[in-house]
Coordinates of C-alpha atoms in Angstrom, one line a residue:
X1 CA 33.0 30.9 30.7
X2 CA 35.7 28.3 30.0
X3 CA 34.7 28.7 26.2
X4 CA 36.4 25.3 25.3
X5 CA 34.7 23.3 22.3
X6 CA 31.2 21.6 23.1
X7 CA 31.2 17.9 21.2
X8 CA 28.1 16.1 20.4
X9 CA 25.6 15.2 22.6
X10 CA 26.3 11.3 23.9
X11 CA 24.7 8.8 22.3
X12 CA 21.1 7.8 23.8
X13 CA 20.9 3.4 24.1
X14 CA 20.8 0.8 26.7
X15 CA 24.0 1.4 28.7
X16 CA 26.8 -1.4 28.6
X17 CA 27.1 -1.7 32.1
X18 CA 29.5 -4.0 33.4
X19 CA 29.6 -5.7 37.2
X20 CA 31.2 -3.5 39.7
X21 CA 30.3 -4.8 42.9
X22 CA 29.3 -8.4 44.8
X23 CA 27.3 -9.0 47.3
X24 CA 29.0 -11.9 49.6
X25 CA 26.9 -13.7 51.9
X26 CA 28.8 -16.9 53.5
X27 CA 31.3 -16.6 51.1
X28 CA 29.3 -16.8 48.4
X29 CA 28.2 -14.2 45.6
X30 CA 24.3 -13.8 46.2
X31 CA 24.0 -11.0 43.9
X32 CA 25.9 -8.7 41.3
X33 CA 25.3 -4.6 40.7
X34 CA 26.5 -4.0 37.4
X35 CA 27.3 0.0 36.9
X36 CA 29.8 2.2 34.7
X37 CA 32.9 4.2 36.7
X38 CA 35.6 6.4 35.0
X39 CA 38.8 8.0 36.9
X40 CA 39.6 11.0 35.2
X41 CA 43.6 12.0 35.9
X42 CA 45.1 15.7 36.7
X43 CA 45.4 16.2 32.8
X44 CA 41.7 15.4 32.3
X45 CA 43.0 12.1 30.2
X46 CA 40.5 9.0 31.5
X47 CA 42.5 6.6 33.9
X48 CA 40.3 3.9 34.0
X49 CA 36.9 3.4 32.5
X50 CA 34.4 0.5 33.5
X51 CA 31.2 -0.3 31.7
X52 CA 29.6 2.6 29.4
X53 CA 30.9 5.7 30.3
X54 CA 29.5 7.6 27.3
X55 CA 26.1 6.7 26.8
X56 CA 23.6 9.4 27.8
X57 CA 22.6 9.2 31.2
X58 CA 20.6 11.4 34.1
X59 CA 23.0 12.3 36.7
X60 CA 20.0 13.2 38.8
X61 CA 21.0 15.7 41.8
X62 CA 24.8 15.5 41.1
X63 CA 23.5 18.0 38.4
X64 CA 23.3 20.3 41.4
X65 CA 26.7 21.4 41.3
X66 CA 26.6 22.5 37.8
X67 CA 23.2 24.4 38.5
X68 CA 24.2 26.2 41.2
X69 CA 27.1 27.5 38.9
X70 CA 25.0 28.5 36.5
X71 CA 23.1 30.6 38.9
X72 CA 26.2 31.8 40.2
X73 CA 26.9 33.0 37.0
X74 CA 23.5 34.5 37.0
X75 CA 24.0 36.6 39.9
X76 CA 22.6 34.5 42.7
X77 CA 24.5 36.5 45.4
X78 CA 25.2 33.5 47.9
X79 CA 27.9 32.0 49.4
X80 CA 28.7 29.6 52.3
X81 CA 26.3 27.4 54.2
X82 CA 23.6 29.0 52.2
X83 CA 25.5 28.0 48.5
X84 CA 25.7 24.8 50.0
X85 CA 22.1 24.4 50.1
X86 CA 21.6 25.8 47.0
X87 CA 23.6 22.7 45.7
X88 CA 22.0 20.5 48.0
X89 CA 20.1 17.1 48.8
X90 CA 19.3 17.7 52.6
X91 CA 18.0 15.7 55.1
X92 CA 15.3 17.9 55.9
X93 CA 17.4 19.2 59.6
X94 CA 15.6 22.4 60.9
X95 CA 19.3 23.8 59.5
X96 CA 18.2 23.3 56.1
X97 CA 15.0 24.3 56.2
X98 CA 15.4 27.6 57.9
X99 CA 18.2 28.3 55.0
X100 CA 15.8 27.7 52.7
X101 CA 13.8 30.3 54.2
X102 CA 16.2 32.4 54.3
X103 CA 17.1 32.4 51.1
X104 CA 13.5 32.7 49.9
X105 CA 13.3 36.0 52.6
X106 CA 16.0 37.4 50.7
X107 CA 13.7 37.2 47.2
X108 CA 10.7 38.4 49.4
X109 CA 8.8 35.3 48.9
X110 CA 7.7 32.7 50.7
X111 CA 7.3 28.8 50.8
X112 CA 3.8 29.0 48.8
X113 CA 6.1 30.4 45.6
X114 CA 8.1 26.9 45.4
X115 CA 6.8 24.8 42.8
X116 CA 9.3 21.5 44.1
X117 CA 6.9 18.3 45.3
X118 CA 5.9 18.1 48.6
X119 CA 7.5 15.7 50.8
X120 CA 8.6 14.3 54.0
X121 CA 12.4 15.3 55.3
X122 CA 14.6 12.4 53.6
X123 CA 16.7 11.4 56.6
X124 CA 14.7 8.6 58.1
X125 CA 15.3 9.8 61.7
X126 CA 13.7 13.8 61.0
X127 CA 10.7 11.9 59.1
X128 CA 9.5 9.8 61.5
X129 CA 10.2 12.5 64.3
X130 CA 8.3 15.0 61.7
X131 CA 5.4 12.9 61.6
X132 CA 5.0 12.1 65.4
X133 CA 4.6 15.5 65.4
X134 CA 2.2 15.7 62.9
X135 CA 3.7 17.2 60.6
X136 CA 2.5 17.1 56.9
X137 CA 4.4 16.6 53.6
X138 CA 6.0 20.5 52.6
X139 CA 7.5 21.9 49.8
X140 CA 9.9 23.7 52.7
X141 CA 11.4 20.0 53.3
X142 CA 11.5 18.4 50.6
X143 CA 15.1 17.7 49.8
X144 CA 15.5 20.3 46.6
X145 CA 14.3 23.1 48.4
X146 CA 17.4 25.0 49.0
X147 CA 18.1 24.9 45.0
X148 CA 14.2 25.9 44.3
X149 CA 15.0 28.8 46.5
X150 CA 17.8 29.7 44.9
X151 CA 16.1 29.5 41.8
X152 CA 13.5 31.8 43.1
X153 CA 16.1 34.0 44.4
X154 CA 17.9 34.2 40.8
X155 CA 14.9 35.0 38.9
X156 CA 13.7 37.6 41.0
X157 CA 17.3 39.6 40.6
X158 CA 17.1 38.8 36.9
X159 CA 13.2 40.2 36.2
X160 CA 12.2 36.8 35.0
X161 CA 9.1 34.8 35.9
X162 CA 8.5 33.0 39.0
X163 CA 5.2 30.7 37.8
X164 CA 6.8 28.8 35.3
X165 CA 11.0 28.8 36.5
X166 CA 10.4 24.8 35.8
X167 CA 9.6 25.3 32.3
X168 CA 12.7 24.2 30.1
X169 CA 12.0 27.3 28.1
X170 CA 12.2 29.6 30.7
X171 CA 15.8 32.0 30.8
X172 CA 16.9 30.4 33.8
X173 CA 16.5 27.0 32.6
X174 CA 18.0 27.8 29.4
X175 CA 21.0 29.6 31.3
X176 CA 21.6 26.3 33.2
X177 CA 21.7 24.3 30.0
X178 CA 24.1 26.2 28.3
X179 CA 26.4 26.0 31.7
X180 CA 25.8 22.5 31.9
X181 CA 27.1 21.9 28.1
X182 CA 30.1 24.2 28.9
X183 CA 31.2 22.6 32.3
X184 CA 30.3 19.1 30.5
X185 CA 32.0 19.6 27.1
X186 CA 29.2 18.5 25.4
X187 CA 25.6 19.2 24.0
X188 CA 22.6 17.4 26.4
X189 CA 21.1 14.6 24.8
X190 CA 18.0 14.6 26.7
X191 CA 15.7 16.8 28.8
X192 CA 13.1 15.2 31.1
X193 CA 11.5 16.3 34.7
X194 CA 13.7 15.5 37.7
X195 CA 11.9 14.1 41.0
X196 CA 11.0 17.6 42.6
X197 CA 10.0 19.5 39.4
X198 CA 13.5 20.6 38.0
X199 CA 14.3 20.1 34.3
X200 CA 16.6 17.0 34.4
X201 CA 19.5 17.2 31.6
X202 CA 20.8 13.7 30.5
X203 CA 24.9 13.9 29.8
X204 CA 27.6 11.4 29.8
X205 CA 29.0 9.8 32.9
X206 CA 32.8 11.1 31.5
X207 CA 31.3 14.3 31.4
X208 CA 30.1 14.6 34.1
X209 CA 33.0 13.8 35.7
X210 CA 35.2 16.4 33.6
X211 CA 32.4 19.0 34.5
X212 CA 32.9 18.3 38.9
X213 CA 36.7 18.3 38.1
X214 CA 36.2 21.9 36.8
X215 CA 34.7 23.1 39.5
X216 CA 36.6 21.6 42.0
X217 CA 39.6 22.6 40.2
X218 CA 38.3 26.5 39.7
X219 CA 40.7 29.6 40.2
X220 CA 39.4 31.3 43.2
X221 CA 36.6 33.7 43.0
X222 CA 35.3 32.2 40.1
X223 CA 31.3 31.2 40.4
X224 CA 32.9 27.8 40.0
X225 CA 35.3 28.6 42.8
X226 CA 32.5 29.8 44.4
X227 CA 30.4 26.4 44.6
X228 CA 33.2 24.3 45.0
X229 CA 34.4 26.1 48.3
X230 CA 30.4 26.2 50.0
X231 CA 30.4 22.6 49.2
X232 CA 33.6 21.8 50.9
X233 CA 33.2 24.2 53.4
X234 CA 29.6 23.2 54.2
X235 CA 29.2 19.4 53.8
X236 CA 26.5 19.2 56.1
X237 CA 24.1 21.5 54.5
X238 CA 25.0 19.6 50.9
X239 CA 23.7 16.6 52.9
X240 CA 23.1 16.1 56.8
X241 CA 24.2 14.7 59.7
X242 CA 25.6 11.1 59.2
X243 CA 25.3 10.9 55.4
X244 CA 28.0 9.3 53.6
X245 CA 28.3 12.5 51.5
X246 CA 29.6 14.9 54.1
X247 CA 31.9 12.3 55.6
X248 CA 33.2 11.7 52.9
X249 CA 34.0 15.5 52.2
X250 CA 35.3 15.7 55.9
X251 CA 37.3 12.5 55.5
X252 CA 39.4 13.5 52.2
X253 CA 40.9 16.9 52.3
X254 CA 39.6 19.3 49.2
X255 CA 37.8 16.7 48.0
X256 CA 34.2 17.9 46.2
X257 CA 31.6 15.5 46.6
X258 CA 27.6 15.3 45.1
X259 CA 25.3 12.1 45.1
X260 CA 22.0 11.4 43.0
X261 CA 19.4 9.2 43.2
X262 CA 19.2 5.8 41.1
X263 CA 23.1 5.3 42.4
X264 CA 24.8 8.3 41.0
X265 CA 28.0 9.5 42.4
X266 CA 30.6 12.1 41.3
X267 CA 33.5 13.6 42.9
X268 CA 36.8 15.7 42.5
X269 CA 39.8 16.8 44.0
X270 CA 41.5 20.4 43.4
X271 CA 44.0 19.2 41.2
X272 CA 41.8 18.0 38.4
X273 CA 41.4 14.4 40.0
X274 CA 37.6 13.3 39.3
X275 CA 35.9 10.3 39.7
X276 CA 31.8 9.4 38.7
X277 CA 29.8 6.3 39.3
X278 CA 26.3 5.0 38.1
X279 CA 25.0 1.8 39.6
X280 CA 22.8 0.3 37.0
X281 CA 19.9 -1.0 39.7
X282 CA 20.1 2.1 41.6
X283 CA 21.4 0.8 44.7
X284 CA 23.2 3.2 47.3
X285 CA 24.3 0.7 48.9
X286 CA 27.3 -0.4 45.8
X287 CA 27.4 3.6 45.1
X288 CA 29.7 4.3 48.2
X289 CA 32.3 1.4 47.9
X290 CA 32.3 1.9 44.3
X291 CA 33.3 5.6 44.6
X292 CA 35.8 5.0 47.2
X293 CA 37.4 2.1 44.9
X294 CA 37.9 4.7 42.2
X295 CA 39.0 7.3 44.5
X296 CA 41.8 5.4 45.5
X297 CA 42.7 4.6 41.9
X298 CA 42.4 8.4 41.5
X299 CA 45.4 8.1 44.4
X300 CA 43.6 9.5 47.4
X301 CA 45.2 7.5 50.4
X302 CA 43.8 4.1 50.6
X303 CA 43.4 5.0 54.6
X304 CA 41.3 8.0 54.2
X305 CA 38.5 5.7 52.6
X306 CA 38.5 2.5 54.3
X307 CA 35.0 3.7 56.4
X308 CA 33.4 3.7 52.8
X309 CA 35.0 0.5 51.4
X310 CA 32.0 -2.0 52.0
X311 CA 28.5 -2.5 53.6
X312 CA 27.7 -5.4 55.2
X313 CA 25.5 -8.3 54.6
X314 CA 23.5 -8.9 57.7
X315 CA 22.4 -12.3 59.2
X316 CA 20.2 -13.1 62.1
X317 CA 21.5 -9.4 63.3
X318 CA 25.4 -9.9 62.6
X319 CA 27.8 -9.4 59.6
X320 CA 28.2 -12.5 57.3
X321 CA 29.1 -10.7 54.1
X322 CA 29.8 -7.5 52.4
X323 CA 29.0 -5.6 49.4
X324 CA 32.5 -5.9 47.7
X325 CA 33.7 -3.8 44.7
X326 CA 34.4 -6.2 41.8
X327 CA 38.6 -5.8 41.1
X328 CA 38.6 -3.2 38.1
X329 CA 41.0 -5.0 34.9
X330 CA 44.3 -2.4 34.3
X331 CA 43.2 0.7 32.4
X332 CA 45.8 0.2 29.5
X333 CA 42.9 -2.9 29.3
X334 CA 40.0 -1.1 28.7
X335 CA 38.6 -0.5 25.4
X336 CA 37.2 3.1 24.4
X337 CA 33.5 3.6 25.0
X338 CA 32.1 4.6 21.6

């Protein structure tokens, strides 16, 4: 436990999101995706913030990092590939799924005990092979399956309840909300249902930054230390093939990497470097360029990211336009989020 003080829970109101990306089309601005950003420095000290960085917010699944911690700390005995899963949004790959079964083998259960919605594999390539095979909706492929697993897995070494593991109430949800105030630095101001079942904890944008830059900056052998490496290690079972996750772990040595739905991005480097990202509307396709923007104000080489600087606005089949990330003012600039 880092046992440093736990402030107040954020304050729950309409964020004050300010434009971080345009999209060009002929030149033009056709549309704007406001958002809130924060660069956190080596020292933890915020470098540049953007929007509302403090208002309570749902990081969605780049709260996975932090729960797989807390099992950690529970005792979930994993490591590598199958770690990686456990903080995971997969594509659904025959990879991820047979982790998943493996981890549920090692709990001596199978995929009837998950209690995650049923779904189609999320990468749009495995779906539409899935279904011209005629394949049905599972649990199994659903994209949270390797942390339900784990879940699974964590109460069955702890003697605790497998019906009702989604119940806020239950030990290991309560277990995950303490780690999730510890690694954050601050109470939770909210607790809803995520999209596959899991309690969903609603925390700042700055701390959830501060909490990835902990693990990513964790002394070895730490559960922290622990996550952080399986992550690195494994970027393709935290995502898939071709997601912009994994190549964006594989593009920028060390760097520690976790997306969410509704345009959530968070990432650190092993010196305390973190950066987070909310797109107000959601979209994924300002999360990436954002992020990489305030990567390389976090001082990761400029070169390293230019694959994830901008998507492009299509016409008649051919580029003519980009999503482009708005220039951020100086940070000495910005005013402090209250």
């Amino acid at each position: 436990m880092h046992n440093s003080p736990v402030a107040e829970a954020p304050p729950i109101r309409e964020p004050r999101h300010a434009p971080v990306a345009h999209v060009v089309r002929g030149g033009l601005v056709e549309g704007v995706h406001h958002g809130s950003v924060v660069v956190l420095g080596a020292d933890g000290e915020a470098r540049l913030r953007i929007g509302d960085t403090e208002a309570a917010f749902y990081p969605r699944s780049a709260l996975k990092p932090l729960q797989a911690v807390a099992m950690v700390r529970a005792g979930l005995p994993l490591d590598g590939e199958l770690l990686a899963l456990t903080a995971a949004s997969h594509s659904g790959e025959e990879r991820h799924l047979a982790g998943a079964r493996r981890i549920l083998e090692r709990a001596g259960l199978t995929e009837d005990r998950l209690r995650n919605v049923p779904d189609l594999p999320f990468d749009p390539a495995v779906r539409d092979s899935w279904v011209r095979q005629g394949r049905h909706p599972s649990s199994l492929a659903q994209n949270c399956s390797g942390k339900h697993a784990a879940m699974l897995l964590t109460c069955t070494l702890n003697g605790w309840s497998l019906h009702d593991y989604l119940d806020p109430r239950h030990p290991l949800q309560q277990a995950i909300a303490e780690i999730v105030e510890d690694l954050t630095g601050q109470r939770v101001a909210r607790v809803t249902v995520d999209g596959c079942g899991a309690p969903l904890f609603a925390v700042s944008l700055h701390g959830l930054a501060r909490a990835a830059a902990r693990i990513a900056g964790a002394a070895p052998g730490t559960p922290e230390a622990r996550v952080a490496d399986a992550m690195r290690g494994h970027p393709e079972m935290v995502s898939g093939a071709g997601r912009d996750v994994a190549a964006l772990m594989r593009a920028v040595p060390g760097l520690l990497a976790k997306d969410g739905f509704e345009g959530v991005q968070v990432a650190a480097l092993p010196d305390g470097r973190a950066v987070a990202v909310k797109i107000a509307d959601g979209a994924d396709r300002a999360r990436v360029p954002v992020a990489a923007a305030a990567l390389a104000r976090a001082g990761v080489d400029p070169v390293a990211l230019v694959p994830f600087g901008g998507a492009p606005v299509l016409g008649g089949g051919r580029s003519v336009g980009e999503v482009r990330v708005v220039r951020a003012p100086a940070p000495e600039s910005l005013p402090a989020c209250a």
